PDB file of C-alpha atoms and ligand atoms in Angstrom:
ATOM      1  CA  UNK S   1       3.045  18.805  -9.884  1.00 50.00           C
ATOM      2  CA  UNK S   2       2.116  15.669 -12.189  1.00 51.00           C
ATOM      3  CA  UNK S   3       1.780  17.686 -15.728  1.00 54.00           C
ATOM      4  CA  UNK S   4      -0.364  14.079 -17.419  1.00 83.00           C
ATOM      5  CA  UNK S   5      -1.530  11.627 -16.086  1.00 96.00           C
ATOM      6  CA  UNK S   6      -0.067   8.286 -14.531  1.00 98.00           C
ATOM      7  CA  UNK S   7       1.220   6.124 -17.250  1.00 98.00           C
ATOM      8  CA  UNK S   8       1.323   2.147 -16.761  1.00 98.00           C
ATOM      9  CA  UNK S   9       2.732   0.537 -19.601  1.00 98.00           C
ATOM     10  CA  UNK S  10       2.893  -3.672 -19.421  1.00 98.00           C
ATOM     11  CA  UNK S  11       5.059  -5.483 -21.872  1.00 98.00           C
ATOM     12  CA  UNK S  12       3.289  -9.019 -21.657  1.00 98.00           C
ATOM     13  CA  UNK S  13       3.076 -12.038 -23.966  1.00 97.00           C
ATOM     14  CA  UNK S  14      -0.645 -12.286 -22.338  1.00 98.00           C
ATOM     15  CA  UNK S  15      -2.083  -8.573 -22.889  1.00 98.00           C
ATOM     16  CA  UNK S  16      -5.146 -10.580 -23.010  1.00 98.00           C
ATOM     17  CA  UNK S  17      -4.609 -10.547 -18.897  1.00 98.00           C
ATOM     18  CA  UNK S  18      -5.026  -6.612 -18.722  1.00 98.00           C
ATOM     19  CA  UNK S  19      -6.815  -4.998 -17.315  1.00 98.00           C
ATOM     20  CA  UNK S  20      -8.176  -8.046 -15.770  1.00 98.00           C
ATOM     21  CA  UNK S  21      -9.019  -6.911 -12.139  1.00 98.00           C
ATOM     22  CA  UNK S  22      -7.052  -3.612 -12.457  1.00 98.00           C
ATOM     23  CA  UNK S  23     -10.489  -2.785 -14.350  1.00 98.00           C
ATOM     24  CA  UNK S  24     -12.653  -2.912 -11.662  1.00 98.00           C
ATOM     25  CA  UNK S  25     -13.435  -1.423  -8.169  1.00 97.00           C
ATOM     26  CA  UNK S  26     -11.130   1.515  -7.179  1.00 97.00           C
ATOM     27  CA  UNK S  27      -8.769   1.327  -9.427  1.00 98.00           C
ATOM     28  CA  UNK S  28     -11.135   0.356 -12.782  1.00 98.00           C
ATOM     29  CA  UNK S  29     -12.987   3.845 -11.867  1.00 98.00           C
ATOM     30  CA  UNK S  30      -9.870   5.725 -11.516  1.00 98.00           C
ATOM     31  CA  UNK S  31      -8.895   4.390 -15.183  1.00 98.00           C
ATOM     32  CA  UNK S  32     -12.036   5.237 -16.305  1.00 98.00           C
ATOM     33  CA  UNK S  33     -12.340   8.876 -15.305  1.00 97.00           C
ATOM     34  CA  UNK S  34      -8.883   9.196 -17.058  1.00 98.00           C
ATOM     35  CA  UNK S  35      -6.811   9.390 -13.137  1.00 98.00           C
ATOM     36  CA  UNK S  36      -3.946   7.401 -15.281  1.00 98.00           C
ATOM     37  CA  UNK S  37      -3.951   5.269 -18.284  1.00 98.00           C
ATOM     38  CA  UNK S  38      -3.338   1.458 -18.853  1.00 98.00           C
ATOM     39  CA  UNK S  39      -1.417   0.392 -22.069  1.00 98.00           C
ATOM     40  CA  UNK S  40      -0.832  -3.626 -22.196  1.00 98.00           C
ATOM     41  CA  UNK S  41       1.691  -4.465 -25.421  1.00 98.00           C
ATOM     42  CA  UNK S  42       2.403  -7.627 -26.514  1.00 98.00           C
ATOM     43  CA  UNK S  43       6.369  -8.742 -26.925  1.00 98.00           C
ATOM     44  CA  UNK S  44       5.490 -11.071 -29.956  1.00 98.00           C
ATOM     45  CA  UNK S  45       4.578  -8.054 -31.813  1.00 98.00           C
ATOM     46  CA  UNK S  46       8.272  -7.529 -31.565  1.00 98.00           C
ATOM     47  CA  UNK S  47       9.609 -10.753 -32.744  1.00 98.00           C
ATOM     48  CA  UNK S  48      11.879 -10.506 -35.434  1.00 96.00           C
ATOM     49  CA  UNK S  49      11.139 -13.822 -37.633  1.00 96.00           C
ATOM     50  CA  UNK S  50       7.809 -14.974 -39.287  1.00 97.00           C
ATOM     51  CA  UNK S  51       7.139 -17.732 -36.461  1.00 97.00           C
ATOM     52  CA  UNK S  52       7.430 -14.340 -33.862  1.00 98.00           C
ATOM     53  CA  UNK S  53       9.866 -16.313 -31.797  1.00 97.00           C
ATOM     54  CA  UNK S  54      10.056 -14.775 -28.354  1.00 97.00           C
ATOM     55  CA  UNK S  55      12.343 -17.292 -26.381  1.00 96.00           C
ATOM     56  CA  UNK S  56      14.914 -19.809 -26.794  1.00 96.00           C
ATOM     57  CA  UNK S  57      16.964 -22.397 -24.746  1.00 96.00           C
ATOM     58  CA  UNK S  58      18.736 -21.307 -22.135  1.00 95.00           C
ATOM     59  CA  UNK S  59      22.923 -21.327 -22.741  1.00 96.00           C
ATOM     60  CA  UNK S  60      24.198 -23.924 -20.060  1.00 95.00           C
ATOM     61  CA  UNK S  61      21.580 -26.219 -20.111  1.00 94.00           C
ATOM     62  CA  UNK S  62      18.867 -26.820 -17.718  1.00 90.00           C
ATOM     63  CA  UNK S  63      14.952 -26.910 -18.857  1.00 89.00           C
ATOM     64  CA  UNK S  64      12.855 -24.314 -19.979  1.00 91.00           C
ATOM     65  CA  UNK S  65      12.946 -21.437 -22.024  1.00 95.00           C
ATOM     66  CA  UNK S  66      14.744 -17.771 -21.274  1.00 96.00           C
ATOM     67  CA  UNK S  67      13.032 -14.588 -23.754  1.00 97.00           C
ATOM     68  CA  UNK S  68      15.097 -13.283 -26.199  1.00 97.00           C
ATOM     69  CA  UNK S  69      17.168 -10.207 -25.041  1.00 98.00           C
ATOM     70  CA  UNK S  70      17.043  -8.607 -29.081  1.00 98.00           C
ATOM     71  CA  UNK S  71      12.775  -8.836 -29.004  1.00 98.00           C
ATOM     72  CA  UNK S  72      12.330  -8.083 -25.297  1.00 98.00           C
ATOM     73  CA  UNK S  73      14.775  -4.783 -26.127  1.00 98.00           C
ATOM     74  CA  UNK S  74      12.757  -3.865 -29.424  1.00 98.00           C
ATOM     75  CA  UNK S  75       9.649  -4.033 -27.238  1.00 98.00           C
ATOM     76  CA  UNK S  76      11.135  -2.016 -24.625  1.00 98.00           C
ATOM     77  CA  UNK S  77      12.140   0.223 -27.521  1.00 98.00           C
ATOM     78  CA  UNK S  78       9.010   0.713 -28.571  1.00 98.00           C
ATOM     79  CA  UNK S  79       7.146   0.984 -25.739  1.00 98.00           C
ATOM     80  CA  UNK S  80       8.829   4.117 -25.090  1.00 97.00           C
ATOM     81  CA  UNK S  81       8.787   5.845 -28.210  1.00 97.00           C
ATOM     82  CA  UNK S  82       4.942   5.828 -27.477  1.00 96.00           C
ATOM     83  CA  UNK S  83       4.763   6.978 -24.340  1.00 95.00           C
ATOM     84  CA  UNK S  84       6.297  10.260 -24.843  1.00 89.00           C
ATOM     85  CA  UNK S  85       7.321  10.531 -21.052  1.00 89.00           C
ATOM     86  CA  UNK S  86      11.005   8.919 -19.407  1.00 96.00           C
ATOM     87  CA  UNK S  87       9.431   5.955 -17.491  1.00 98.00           C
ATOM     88  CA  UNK S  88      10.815   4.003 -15.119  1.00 98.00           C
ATOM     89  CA  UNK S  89      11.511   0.377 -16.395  1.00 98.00           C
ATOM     90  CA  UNK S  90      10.747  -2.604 -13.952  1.00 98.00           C
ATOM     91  CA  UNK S  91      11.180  -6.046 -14.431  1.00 98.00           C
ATOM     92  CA  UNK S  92       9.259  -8.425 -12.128  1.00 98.00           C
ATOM     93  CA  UNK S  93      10.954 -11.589 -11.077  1.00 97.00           C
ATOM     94  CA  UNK S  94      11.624 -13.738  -7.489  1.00 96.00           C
ATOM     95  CA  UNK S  95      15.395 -12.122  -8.356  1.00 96.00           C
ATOM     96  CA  UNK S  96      14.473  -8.350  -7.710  1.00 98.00           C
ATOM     97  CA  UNK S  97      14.861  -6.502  -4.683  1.00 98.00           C
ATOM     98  CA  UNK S  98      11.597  -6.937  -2.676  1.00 98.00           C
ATOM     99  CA  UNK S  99       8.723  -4.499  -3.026  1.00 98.00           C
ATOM    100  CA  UNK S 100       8.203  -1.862  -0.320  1.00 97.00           C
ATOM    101  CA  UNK S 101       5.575   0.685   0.235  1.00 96.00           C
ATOM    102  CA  UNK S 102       8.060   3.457  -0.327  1.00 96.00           C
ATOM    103  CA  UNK S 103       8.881   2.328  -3.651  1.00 98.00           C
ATOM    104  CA  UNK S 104       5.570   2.094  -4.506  1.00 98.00           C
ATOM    105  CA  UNK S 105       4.856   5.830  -3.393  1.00 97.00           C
ATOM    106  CA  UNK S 106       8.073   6.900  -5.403  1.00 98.00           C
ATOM    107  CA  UNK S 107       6.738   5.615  -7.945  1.00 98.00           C
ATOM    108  CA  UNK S 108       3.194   6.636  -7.604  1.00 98.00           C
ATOM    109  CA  UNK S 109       4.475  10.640  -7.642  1.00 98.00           C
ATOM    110  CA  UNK S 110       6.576   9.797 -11.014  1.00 98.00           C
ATOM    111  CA  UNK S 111       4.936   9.578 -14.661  1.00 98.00           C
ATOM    112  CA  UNK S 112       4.310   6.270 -14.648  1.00 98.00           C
ATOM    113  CA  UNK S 113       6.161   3.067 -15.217  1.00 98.00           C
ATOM    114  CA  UNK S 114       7.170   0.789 -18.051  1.00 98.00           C
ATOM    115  CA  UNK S 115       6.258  -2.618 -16.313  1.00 98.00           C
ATOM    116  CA  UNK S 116       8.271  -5.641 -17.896  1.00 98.00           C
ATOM    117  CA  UNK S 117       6.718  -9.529 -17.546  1.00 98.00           C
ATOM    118  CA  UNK S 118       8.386 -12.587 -17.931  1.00 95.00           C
ATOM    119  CA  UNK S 119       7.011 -15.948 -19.075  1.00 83.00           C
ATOM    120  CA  UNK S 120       9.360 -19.492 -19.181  1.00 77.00           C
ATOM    121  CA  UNK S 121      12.455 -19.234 -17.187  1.00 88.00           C
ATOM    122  CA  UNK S 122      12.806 -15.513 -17.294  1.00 93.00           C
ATOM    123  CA  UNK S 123      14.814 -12.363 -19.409  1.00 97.00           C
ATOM    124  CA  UNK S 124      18.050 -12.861 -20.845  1.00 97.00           C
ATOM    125  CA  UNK S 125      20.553 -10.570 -18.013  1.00 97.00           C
ATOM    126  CA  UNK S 126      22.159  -8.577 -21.092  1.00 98.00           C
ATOM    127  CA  UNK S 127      19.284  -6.530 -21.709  1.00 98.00           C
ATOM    128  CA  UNK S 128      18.245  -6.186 -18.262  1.00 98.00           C
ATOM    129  CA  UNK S 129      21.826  -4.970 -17.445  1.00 98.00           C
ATOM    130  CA  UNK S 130      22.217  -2.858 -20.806  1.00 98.00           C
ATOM    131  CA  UNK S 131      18.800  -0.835 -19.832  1.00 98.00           C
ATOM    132  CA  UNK S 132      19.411  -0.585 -16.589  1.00 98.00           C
ATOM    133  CA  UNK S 133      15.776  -2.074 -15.916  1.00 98.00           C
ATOM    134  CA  UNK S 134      15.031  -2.343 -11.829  1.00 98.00           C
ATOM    135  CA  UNK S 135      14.604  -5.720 -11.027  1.00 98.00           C
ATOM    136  CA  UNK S 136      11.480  -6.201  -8.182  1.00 98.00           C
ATOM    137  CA  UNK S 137      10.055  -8.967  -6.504  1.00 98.00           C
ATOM    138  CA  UNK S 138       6.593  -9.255  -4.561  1.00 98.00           C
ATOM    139  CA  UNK S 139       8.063 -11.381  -2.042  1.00 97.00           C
ATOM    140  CA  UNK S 140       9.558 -15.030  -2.173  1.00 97.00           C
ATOM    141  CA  UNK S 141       7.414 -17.552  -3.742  1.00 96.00           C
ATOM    142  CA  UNK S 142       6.710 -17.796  -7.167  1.00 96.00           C
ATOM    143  CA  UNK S 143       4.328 -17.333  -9.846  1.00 96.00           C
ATOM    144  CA  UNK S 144       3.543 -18.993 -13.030  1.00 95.00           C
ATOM    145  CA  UNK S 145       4.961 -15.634 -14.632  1.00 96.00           C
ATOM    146  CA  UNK S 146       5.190 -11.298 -14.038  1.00 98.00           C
ATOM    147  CA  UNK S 147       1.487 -10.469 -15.263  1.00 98.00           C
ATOM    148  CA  UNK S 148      -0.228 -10.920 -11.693  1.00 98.00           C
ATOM    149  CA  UNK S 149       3.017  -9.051  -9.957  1.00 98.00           C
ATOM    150  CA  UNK S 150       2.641  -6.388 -12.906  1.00 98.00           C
ATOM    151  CA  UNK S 151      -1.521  -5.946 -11.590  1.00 98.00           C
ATOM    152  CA  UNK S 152      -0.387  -5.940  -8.012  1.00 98.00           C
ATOM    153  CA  UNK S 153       2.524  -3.458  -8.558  1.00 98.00           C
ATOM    154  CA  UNK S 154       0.084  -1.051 -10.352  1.00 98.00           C
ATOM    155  CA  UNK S 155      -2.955  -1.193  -8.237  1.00 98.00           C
ATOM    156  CA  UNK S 156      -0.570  -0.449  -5.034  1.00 98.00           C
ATOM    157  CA  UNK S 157       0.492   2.568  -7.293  1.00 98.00           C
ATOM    158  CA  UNK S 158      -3.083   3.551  -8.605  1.00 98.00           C
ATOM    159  CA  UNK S 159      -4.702   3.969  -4.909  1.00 97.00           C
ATOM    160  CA  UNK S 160      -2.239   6.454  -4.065  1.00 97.00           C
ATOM    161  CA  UNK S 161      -2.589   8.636  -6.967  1.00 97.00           C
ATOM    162  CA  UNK S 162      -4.604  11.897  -5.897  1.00 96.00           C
ATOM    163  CA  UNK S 163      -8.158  11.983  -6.258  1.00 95.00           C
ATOM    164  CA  UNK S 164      -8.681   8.241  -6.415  1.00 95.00           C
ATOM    165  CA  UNK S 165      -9.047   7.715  -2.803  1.00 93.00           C
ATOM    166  CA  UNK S 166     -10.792  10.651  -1.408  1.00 83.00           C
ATOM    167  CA  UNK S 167     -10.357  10.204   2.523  1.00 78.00           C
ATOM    168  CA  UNK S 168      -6.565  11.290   2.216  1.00 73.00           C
ATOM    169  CA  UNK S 169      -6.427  10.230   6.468  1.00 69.00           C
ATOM    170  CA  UNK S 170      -6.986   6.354   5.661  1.00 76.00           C
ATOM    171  CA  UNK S 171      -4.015   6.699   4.008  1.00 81.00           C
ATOM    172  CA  UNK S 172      -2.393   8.218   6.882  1.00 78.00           C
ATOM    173  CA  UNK S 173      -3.331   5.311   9.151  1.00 79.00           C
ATOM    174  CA  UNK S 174      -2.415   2.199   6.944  1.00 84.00           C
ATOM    175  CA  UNK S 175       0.192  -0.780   7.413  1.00 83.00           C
ATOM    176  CA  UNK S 176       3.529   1.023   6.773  1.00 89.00           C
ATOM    177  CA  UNK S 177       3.314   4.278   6.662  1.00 82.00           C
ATOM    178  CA  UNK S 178       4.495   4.928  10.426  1.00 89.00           C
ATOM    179  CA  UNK S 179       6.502   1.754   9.298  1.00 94.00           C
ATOM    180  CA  UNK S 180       3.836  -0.507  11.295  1.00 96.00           C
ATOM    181  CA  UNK S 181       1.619  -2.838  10.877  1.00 96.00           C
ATOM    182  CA  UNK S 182      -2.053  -1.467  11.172  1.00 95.00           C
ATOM    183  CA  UNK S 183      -3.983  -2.061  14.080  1.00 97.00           C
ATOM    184  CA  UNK S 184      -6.870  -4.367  14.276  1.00 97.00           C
ATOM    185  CA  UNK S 185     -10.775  -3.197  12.994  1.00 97.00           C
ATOM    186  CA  UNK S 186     -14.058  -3.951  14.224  1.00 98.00           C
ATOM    187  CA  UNK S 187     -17.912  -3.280  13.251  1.00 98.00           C
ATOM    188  CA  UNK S 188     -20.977  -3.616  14.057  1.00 97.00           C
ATOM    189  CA  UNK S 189     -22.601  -6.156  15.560  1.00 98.00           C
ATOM    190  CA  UNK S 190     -20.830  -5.011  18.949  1.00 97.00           C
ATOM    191  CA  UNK S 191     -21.068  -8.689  20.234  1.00 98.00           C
ATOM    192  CA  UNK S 192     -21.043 -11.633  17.473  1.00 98.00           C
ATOM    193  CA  UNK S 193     -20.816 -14.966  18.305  1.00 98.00           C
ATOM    194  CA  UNK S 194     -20.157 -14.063  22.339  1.00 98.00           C
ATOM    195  CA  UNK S 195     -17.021 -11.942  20.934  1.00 98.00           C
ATOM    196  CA  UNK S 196     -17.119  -8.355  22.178  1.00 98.00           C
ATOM    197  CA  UNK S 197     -15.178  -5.602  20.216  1.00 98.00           C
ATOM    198  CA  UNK S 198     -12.706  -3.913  22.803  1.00 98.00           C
ATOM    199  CA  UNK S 199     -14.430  -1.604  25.024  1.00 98.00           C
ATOM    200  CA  UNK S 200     -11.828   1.715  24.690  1.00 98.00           C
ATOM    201  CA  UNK S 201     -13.177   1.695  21.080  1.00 98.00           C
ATOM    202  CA  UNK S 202     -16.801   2.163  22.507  1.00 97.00           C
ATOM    203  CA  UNK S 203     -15.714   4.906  24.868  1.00 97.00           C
ATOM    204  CA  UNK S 204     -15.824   7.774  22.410  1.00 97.00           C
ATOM    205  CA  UNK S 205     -12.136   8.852  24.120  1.00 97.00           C
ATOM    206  CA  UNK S 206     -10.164   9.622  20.731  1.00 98.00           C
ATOM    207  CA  UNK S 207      -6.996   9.783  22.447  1.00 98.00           C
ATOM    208  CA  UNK S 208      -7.264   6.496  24.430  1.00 98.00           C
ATOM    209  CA  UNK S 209      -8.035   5.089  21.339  1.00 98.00           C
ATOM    210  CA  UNK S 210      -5.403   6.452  19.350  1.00 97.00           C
ATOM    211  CA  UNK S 211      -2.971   4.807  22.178  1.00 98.00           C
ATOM    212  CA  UNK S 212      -4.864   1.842  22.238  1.00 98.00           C
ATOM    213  CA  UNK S 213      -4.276   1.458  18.445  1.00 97.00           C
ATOM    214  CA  UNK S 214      -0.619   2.480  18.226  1.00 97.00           C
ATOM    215  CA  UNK S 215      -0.117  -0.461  20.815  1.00 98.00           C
ATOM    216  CA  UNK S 216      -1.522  -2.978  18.763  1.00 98.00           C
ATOM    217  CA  UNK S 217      -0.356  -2.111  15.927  1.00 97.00           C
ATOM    218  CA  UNK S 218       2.976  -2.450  17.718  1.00 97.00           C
ATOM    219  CA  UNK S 219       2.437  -5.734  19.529  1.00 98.00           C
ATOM    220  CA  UNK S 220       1.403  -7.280  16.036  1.00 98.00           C
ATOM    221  CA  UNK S 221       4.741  -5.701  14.293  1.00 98.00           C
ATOM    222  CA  UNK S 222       6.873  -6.928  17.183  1.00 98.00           C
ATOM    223  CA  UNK S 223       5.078 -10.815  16.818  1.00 98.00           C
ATOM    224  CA  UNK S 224       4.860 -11.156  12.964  1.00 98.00           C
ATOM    225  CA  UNK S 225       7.714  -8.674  11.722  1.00 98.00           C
ATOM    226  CA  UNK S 226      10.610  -8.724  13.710  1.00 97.00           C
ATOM    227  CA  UNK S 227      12.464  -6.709  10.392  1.00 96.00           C
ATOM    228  CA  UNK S 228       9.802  -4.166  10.671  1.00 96.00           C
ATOM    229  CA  UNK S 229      10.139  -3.884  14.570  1.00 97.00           C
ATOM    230  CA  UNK S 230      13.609  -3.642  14.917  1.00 97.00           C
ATOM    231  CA  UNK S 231      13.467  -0.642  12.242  1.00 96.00           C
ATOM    232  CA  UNK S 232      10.769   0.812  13.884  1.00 96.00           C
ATOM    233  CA  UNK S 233      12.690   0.880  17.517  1.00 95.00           C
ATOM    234  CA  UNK S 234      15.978   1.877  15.612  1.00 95.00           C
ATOM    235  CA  UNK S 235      13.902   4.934  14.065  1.00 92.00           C
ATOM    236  CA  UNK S 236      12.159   6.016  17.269  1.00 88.00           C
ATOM    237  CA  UNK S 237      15.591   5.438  19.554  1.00 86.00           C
ATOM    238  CA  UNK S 238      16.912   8.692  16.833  1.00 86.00           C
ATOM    239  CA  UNK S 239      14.549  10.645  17.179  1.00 84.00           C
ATOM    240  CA  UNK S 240      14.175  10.168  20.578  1.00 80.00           C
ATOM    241  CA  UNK S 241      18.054  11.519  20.658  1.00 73.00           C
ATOM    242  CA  UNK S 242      19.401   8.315  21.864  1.00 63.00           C
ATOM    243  CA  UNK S 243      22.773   6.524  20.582  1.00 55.00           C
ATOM    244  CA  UNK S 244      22.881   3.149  19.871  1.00 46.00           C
TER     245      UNK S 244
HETATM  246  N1  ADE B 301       7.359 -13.366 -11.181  1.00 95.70           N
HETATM  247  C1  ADE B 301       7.317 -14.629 -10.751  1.00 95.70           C
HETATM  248  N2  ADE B 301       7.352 -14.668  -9.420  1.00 95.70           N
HETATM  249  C2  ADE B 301       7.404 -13.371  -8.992  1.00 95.70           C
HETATM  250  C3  ADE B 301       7.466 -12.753  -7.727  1.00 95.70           C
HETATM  251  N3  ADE B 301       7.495 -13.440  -6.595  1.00 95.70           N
HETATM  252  N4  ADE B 301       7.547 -11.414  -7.689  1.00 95.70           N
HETATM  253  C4  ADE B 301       7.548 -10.707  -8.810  1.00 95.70           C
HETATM  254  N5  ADE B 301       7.496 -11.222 -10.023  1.00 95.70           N
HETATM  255  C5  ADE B 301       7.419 -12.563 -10.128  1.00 95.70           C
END
């Protein structure tokens, strides 16, 4: 049982950014009826000289600027004296380990999470390394810096909290959890444009439906995510009892 509730914490040089869209829709009510709280600090509050110098050049060479391991640590510092609760410390940066759905569930049945964003060229390793801070990515492109990975990264952890989406079987159904893809939706009109919506879905039949689903949802695994697929066949092959 959670005993309070959800804590994000965001150590930005932007707070100004929060909550931005995490505000809004699902997630905004959730904040508002108290579901989990949203605390956005700002790392120049931790600079240690009267310009509040945050970053410097980067030892080596090479162009742009790399934060400051002594501020980013007395922000981390004090970002957890306040929150009264051990939180989980991510960094987000195209150098993490990619972001998965069962992280994000992990995470979304913990306390909360001390979110870490970097600006310039990124965090200086020794204080990454010193507090053991999990390094995540979103996938491999990059942005302009961690606040719109730190928004993402919360919002996938919001929805799941209980009692902030109240049809517990969507959840069931989604892209991953059967480590799939979801299958495709349709609506009404039943014929738009000359396209029809597949007839098994108008026949009422729940459990040709439910195959007719699981298939597509495996075709477009199979086609777009051959990672996914092969995990999925791997996973099915054991419990099926077979040896590979
Ligand atoms: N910061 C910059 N690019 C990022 C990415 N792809 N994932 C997470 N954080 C980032």
């Amino acid at each position: 049982m959670r005993s309070a509730r959800w804590q994000a914490v965001v150590l930005t040089l932007f707070p100004e950014m929060f909550p931005g869209p995490l505000g809004v829709s699902l997630a905004g009510r959730a904040l508002e009826s108290g579901l989990w709280s949203l605390q956005a600090r700002d790392i120049r509050a931790s600079a240690m000289d009267k310009h509040k110098t945050v970053d410097d050049s980067s030892f080596g060479g090479g162009t742009g600027l790399v934060m400051r391991p002594d501020v980013v640590d007395a922000a981390i510092g004090a970002a957890q004296a306040e929150a009264g609760a051990d939180l989980p410390l991510i960094y987000l940066t195209p150098r993490g380990r990619p972001l998965a759905q069962a992280r994000v569930q992990a995470l979304a049945e913990g306390p909360g999470a001390i979110v870490l964003c970097g600006r310039y060229e990124g965090i200086d390793q020794r204080v990454i390394e010193r507090r053991g801070i999990e390094e995540v990515s979103l996938g491999d492109f990059v942005l302009s810096g961690g606040e719109p990975a730190a928004i993402a990264l919360i919002d996938a952890c919001v929805r799941l909290l209980p009692g902030v989406i109240g049809d517990a079987e969507a959840l069931a159904e989604e892209s991953f959890e059967r480590g799939l893809l979801e299958y495709p939706h349709f609506t009404r009109p039943a014929e738009w444009q000359g396209l029809k919506v597949p007839e098994v879905l108008l026949s009422g039949h729940h459990e040709k439906i439910q195959a007719w689903r699981l298939a597509e949802a495996e075709k477009t695994t199979r086609e777009r995510r051959p990672d996914l697929w092969s995990r999925y066949q791997a996973g099915r092959q054991q419990s099926q009892g077979y040896v590979s």
